[in-house]
Short mmCIF file of C-alpha atoms and ligand atoms in Angstrom, two decimals:
data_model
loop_
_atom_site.label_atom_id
_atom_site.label_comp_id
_atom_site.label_asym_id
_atom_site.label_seq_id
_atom_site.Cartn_x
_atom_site.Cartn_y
_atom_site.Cartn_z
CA UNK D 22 24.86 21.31 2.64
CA UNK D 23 22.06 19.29 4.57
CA UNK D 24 19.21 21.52 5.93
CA UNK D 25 17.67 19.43 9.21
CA UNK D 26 14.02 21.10 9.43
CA UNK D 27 12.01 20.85 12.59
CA UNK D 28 9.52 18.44 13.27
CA UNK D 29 6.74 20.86 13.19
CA UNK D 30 8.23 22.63 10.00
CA UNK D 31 4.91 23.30 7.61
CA UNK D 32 5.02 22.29 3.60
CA UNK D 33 5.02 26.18 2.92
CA UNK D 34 7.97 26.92 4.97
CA UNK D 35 9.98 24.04 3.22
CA UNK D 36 8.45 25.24 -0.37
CA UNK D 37 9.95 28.48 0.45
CA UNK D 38 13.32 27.20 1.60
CA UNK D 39 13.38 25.22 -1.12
CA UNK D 40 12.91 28.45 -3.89
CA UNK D 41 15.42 30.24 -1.81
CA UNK D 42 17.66 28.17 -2.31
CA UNK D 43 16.94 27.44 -5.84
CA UNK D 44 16.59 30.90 -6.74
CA UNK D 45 20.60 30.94 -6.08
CA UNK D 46 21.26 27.98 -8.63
CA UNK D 47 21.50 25.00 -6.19
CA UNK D 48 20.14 21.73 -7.11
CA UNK D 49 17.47 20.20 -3.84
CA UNK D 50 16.52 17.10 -2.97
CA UNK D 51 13.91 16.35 -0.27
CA UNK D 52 14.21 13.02 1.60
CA UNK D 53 11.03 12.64 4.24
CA UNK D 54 12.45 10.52 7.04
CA UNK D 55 10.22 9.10 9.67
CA UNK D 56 10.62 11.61 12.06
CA UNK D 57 11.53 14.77 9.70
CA UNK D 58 12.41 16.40 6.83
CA UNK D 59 15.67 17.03 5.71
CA UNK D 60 16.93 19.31 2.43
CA UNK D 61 19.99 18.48 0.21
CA UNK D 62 21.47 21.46 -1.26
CA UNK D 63 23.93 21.25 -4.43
CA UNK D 64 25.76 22.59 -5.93
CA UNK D 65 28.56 26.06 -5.60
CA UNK D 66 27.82 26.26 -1.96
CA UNK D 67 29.88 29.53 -1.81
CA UNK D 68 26.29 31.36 -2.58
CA UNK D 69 24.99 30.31 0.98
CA UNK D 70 27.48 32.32 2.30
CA UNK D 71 25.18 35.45 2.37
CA UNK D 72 22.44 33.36 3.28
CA UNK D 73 21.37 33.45 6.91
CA UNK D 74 19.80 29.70 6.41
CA UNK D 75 19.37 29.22 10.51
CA UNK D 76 17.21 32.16 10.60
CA UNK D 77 14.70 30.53 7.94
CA UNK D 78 11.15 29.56 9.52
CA UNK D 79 11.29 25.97 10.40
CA UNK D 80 15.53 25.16 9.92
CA UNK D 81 16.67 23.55 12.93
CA UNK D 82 20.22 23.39 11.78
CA UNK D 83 22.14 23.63 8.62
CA UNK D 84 25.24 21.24 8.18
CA UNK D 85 28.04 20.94 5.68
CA UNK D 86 28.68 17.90 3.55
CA UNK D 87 32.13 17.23 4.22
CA UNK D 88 32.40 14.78 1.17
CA UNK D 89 33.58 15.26 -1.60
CA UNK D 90 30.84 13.14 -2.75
CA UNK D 91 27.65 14.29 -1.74
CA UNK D 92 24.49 12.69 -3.19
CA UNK D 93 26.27 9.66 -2.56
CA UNK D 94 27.37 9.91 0.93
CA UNK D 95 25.54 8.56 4.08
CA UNK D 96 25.73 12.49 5.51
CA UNK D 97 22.94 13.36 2.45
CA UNK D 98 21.09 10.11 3.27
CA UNK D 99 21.31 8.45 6.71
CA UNK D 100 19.23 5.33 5.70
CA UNK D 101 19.87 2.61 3.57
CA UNK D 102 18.86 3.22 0.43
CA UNK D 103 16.06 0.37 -1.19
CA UNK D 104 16.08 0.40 -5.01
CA UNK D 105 13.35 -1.43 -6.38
CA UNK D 106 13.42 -2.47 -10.27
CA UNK D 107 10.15 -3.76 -11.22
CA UNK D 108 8.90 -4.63 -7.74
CA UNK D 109 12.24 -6.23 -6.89
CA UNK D 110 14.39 -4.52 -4.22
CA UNK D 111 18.07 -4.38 -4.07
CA UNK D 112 19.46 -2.58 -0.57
CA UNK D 113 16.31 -4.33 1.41
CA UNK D 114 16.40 -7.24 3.79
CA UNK D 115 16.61 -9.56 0.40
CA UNK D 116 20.30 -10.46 -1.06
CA UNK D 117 19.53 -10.43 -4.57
CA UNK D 118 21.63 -12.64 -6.48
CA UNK D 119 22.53 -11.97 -10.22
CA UNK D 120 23.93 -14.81 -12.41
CA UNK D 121 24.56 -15.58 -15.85
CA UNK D 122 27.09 -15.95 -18.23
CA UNK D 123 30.42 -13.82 -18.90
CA UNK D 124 28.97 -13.34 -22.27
CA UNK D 125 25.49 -14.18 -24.38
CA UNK D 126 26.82 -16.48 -26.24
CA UNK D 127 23.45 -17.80 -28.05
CA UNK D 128 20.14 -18.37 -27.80
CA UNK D 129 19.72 -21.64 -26.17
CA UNK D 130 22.38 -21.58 -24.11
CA UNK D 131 20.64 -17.92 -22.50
CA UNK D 132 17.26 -19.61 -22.16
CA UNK D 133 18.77 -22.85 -20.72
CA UNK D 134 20.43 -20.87 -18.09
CA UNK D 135 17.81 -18.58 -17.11
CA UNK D 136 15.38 -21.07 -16.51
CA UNK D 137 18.13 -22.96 -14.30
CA UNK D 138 19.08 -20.15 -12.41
CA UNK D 139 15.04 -19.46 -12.18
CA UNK D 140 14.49 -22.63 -10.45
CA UNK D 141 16.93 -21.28 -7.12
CA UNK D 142 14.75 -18.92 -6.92
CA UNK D 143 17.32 -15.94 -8.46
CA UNK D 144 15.88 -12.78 -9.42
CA UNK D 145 18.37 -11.04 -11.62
CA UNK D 146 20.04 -12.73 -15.31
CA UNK D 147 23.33 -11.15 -15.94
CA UNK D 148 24.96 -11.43 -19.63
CA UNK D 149 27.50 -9.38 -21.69
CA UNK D 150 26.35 -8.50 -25.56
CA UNK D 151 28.92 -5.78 -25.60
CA UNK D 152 32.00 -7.40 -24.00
CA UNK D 153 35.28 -5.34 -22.61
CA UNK D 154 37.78 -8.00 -23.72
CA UNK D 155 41.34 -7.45 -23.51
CA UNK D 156 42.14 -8.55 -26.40
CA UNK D 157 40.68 -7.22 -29.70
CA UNK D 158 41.24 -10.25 -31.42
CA UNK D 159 38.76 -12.55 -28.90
CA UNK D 160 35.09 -12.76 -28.81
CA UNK D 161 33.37 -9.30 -28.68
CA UNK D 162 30.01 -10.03 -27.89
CA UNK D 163 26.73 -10.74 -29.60
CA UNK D 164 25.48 -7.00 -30.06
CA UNK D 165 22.14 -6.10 -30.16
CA UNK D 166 21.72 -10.10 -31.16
CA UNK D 167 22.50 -10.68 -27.81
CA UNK D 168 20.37 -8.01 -26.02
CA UNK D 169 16.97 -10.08 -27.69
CA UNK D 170 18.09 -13.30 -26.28
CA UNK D 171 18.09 -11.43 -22.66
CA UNK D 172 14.94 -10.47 -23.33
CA UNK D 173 13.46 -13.44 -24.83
CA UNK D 174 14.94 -15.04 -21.38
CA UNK D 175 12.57 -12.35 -19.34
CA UNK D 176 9.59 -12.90 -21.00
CA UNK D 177 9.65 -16.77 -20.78
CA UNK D 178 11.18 -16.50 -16.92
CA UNK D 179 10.07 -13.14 -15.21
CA UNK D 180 13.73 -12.79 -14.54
CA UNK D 181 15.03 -9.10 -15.07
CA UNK D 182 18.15 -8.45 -17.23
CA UNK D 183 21.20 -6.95 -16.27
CA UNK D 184 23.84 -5.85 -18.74
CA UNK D 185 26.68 -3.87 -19.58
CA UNK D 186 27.00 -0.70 -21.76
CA UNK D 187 29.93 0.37 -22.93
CA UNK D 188 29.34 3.15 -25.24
CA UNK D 189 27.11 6.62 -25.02
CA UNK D 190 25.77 5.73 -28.60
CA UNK D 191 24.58 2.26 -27.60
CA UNK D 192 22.19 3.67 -24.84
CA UNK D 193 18.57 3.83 -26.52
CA UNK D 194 19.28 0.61 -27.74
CA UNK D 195 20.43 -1.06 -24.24
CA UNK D 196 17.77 0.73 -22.28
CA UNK D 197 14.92 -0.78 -24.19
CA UNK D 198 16.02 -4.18 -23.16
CA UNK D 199 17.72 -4.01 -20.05
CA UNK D 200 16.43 -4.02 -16.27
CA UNK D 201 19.92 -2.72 -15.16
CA UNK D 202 22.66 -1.08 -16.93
CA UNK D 203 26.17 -1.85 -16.10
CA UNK D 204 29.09 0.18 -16.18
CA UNK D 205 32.36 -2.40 -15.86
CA UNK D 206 35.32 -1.51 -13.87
CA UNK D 207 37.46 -0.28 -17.16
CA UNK D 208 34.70 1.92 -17.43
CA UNK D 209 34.35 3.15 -13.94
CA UNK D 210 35.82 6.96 -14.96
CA UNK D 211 34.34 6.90 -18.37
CA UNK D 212 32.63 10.62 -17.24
CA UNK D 213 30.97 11.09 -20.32
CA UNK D 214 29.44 7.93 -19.73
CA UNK D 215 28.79 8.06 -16.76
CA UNK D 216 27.02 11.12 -17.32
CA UNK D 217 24.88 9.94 -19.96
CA UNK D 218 23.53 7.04 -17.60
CA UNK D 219 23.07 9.51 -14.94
CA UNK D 220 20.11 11.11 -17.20
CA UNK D 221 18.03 8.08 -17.78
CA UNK D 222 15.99 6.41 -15.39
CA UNK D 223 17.02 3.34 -15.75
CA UNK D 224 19.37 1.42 -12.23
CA UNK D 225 22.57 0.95 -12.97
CA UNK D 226 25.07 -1.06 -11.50
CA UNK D 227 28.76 0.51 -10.89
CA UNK D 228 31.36 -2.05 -10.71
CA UNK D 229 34.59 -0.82 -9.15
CA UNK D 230 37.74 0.23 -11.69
CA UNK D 231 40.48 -1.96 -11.40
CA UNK D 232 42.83 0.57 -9.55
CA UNK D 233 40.09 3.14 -7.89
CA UNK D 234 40.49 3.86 -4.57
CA UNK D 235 36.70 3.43 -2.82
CA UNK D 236 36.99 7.45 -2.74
CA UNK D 237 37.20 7.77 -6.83
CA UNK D 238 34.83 4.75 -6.83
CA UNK D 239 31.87 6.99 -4.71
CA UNK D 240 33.12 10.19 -6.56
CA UNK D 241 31.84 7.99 -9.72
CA UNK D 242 28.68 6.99 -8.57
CA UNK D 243 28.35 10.91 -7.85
CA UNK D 244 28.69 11.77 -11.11
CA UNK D 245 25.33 9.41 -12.14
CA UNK D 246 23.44 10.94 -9.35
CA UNK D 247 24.38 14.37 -9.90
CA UNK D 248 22.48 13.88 -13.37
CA UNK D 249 19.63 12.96 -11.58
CA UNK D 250 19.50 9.20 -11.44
CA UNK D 251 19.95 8.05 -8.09
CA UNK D 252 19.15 4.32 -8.96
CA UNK D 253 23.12 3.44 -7.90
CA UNK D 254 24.25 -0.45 -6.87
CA UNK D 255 28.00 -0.31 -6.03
CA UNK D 256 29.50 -3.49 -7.24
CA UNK D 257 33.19 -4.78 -5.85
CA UNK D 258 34.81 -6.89 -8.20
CA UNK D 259 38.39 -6.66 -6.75
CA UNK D 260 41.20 -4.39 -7.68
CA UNK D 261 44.55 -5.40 -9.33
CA UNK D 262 47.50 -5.75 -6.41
CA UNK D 263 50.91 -7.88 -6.59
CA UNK D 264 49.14 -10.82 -6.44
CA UNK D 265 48.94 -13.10 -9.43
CA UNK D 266 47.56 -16.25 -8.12
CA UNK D 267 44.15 -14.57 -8.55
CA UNK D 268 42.76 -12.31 -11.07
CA UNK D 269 42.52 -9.32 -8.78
CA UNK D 270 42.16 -9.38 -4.86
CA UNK D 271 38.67 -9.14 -4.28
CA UNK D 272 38.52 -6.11 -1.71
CA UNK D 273 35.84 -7.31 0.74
CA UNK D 274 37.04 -4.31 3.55
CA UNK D 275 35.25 -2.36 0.77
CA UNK D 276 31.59 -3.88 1.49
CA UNK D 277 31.22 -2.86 5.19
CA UNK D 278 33.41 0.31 4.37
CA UNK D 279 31.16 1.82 1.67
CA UNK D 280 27.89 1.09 4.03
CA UNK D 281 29.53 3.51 6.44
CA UNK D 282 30.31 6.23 3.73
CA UNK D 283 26.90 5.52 1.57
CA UNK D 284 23.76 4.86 1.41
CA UNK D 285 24.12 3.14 -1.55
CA UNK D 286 23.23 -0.41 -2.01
CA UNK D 287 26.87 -2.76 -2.25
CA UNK D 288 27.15 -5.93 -3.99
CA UNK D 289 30.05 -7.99 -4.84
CA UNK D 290 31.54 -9.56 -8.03
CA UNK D 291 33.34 -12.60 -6.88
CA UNK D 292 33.99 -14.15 -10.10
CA UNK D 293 35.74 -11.54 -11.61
CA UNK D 294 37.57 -10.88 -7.39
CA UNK D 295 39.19 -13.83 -7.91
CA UNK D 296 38.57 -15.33 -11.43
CA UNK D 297 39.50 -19.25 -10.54
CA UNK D 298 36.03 -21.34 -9.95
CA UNK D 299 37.11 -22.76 -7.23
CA UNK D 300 37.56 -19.55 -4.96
CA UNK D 301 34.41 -18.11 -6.07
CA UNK D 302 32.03 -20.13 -3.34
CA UNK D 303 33.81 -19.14 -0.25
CA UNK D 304 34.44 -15.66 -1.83
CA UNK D 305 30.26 -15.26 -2.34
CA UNK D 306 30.03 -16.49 1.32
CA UNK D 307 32.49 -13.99 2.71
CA UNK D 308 30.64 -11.17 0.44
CA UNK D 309 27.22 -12.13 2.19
CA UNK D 310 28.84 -12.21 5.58
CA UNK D 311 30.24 -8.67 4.80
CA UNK D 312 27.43 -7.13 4.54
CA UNK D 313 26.61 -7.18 1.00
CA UNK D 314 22.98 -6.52 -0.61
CA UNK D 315 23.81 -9.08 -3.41
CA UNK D 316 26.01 -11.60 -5.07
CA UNK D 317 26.72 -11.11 -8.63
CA UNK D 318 28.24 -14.14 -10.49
CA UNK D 319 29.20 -16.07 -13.57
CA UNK D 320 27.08 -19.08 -14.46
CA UNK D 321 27.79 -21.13 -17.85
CA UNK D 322 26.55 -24.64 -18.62
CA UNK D 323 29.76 -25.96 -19.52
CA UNK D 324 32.65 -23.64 -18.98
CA UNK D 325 35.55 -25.39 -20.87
CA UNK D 326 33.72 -23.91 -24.58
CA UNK D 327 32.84 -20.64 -22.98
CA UNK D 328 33.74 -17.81 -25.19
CA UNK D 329 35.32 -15.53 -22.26
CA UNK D 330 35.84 -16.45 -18.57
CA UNK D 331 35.57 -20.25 -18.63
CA UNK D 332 37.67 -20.09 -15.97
CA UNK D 333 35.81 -18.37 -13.17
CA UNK D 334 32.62 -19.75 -14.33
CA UNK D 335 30.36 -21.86 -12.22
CA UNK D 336 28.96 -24.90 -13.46
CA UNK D 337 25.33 -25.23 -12.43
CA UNK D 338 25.67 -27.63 -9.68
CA UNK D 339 28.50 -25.73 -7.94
CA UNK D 340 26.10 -22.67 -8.39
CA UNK D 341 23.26 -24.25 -6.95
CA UNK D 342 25.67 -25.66 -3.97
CA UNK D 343 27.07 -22.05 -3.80
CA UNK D 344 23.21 -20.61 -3.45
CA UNK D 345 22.69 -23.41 -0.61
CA UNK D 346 25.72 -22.02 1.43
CA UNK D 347 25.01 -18.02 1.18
CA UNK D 348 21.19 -18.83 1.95
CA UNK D 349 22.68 -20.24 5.04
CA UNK D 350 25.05 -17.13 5.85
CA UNK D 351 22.30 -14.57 4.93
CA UNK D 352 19.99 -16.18 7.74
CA UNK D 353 22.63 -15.92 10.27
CA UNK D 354 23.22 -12.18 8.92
CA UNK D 355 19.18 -11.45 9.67
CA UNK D 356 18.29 -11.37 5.81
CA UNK D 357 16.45 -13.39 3.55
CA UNK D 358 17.94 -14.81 0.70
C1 LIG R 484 31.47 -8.38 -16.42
O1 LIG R 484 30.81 -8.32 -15.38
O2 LIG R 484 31.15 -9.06 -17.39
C2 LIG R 484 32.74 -7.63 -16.50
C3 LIG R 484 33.34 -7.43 -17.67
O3 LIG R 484 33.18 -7.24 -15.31
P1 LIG R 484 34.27 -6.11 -14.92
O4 LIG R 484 33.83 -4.86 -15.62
O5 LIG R 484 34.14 -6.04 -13.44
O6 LIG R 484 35.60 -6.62 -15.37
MN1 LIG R 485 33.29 -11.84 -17.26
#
């Protein structure tokens, strides 16, 4: 339920609203627009049946969510929502762009990367040391080996670390060296997990499950914010359809389609979308032109030895060609890149 309070509504009518409300086991989250104040209320709205809420002091009118998502939806939250992670903002003017390897594979390799990546001016160094493989026979990641190599690559570049988590009892340890916590798409309706990001404070980025419908995938994202963190970056990464030429079919409808449904800020995965090299330039264009807040891709120095997804890597010229051709398409989209 969204409470729209008048202009001229004073701080002790809204406190009151507010304890009303509470006082009957909903959860309420005030979001101060420009113009006015408007109340989220959560939870078993069956209780607000008794409630004459139009009648309060200072309600101008009282709205359902029809969502099944709530937090998430744009009907909570009409504006954009700007998530900053140490002074940097995803969901802004700015396309972020996040790039690194499938996997930390070692040290020098990490640092040689960042400082690459650096130098086009990227904000974000992405990096599995807890890898989803496929397989339980390939190359499982680095561990908490690998999380000190991200960041040893922050403190020597200022770049912040993204990576994925994969298990509840890994969380204290990936919090204290991660910028952004990533949930991969086999993980997408991992609830318990889910949940357990949703009560730190730390951003996390959501990558799309392999067969969720953009409905389950915002239902997901609800389940972090109803714990309280709100810090949510929606990532497409394509879903699996008949196709075989490519990896999955990177679902770019999805970009523009989630802006309308969420406030929430969208990037998109175009290695794993496509998962061939060679597709993943014009694919990172096509993301920017859709209306994405960020590009999130695989970098490795030389992708023939790399330990998982050689083949979707980019090389560091292509990458810094790649970076060249989305600048260009995020100035004719009116943002900064
Ligand atoms: C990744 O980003 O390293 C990854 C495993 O992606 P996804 O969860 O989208 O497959
Ligand atoms: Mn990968």
């Amino acid at each position: 339920m969204i409470i729209v309070l008048r202009p001229d509504a004073t701080e002790e009518q809204i406190r009151h609203i507010k304890e009303r409300l509470e006082d009957l086991g909903l959860a309420i989250h005030v979001s101060k627009g420009k113009e006015r104040t408007v109340l989220g209320a959560i939870g078993d709205e069956r209780v607000l049946q008794e409630l004459p809420l139009a009648a309060f002091p200072g309600v101008e009118k009282v709205v359902p969510i029809l969502k099944p998502y709530k937090l998430a939806s744009r009907e909570f939250h009409s504006e954009d929502t700007v998530i900053h992670i140490n002074g940097v903002p995803i969901g802004g003017k700015k396309i972020q762009v996040i790039a690194g390897p499938c996997a930390v594979e070692n040290r020098e390799m990490l640092l040689y990367i960042a400082k690459e990546i650096k130098s086009e001016g990227v904000s974000f160094i992405r990096g599995g040391a807890f890898k989803p493989r496929t397989s339980p026979y390939t190359f499982q990641g680095l561990g908490l080996e690998g999380l000190k190599y991200l960041a040893e690559a922050r403190e020597k570049t200022g770049l912040l670390v993204v990576t994925e988590l994969m298990d509840p009892r890994d969380i204290e340890m990936v919090y204290e060296y991660t910028d952004v916590i990533q949930i991969g798409a086999r993980n997408m309706q991992n609830f318990r997990l889910l949940t357990e990001v949703g009560s730190y404070d730390k951003p996390v980025i959501l990558k799309r499950g392999l067969s969720a419908t953009v409905k389950e995938f915002l239902m997901s994202a609800e389940y972090i914010m109803s714990k309280g963190n709100h810090s949510v970056i929606l990532c497409e990464r394509g879903i699996r359809t008949f196709e075989t030429y490519t990896r999955n079919t990177l679902d770019l409808s999805a970009v523009p389609l989630l802006k309308q449904l969420s406030h929430l800020p969208v990037i998109v995965d175009p290695s794993h979308g496509v998962g061939k090299w060679d597709l993943v330039t014009p694919m990172a264009r096509a993301g920017v032109a859709a209306g994405a807040d960020g590009i999130l891709v695989e970098v490795h120095p030389d992708p023939e030895k790399a330990l998982s997804d050689g083949e979707q890597s980019l090389k560091l010229p292509v990458f810094k060609e790649m970076m060249r051709q989305i600048r260009a398409i995020a100035q004719v989209m009116g943002r900064e890149l």
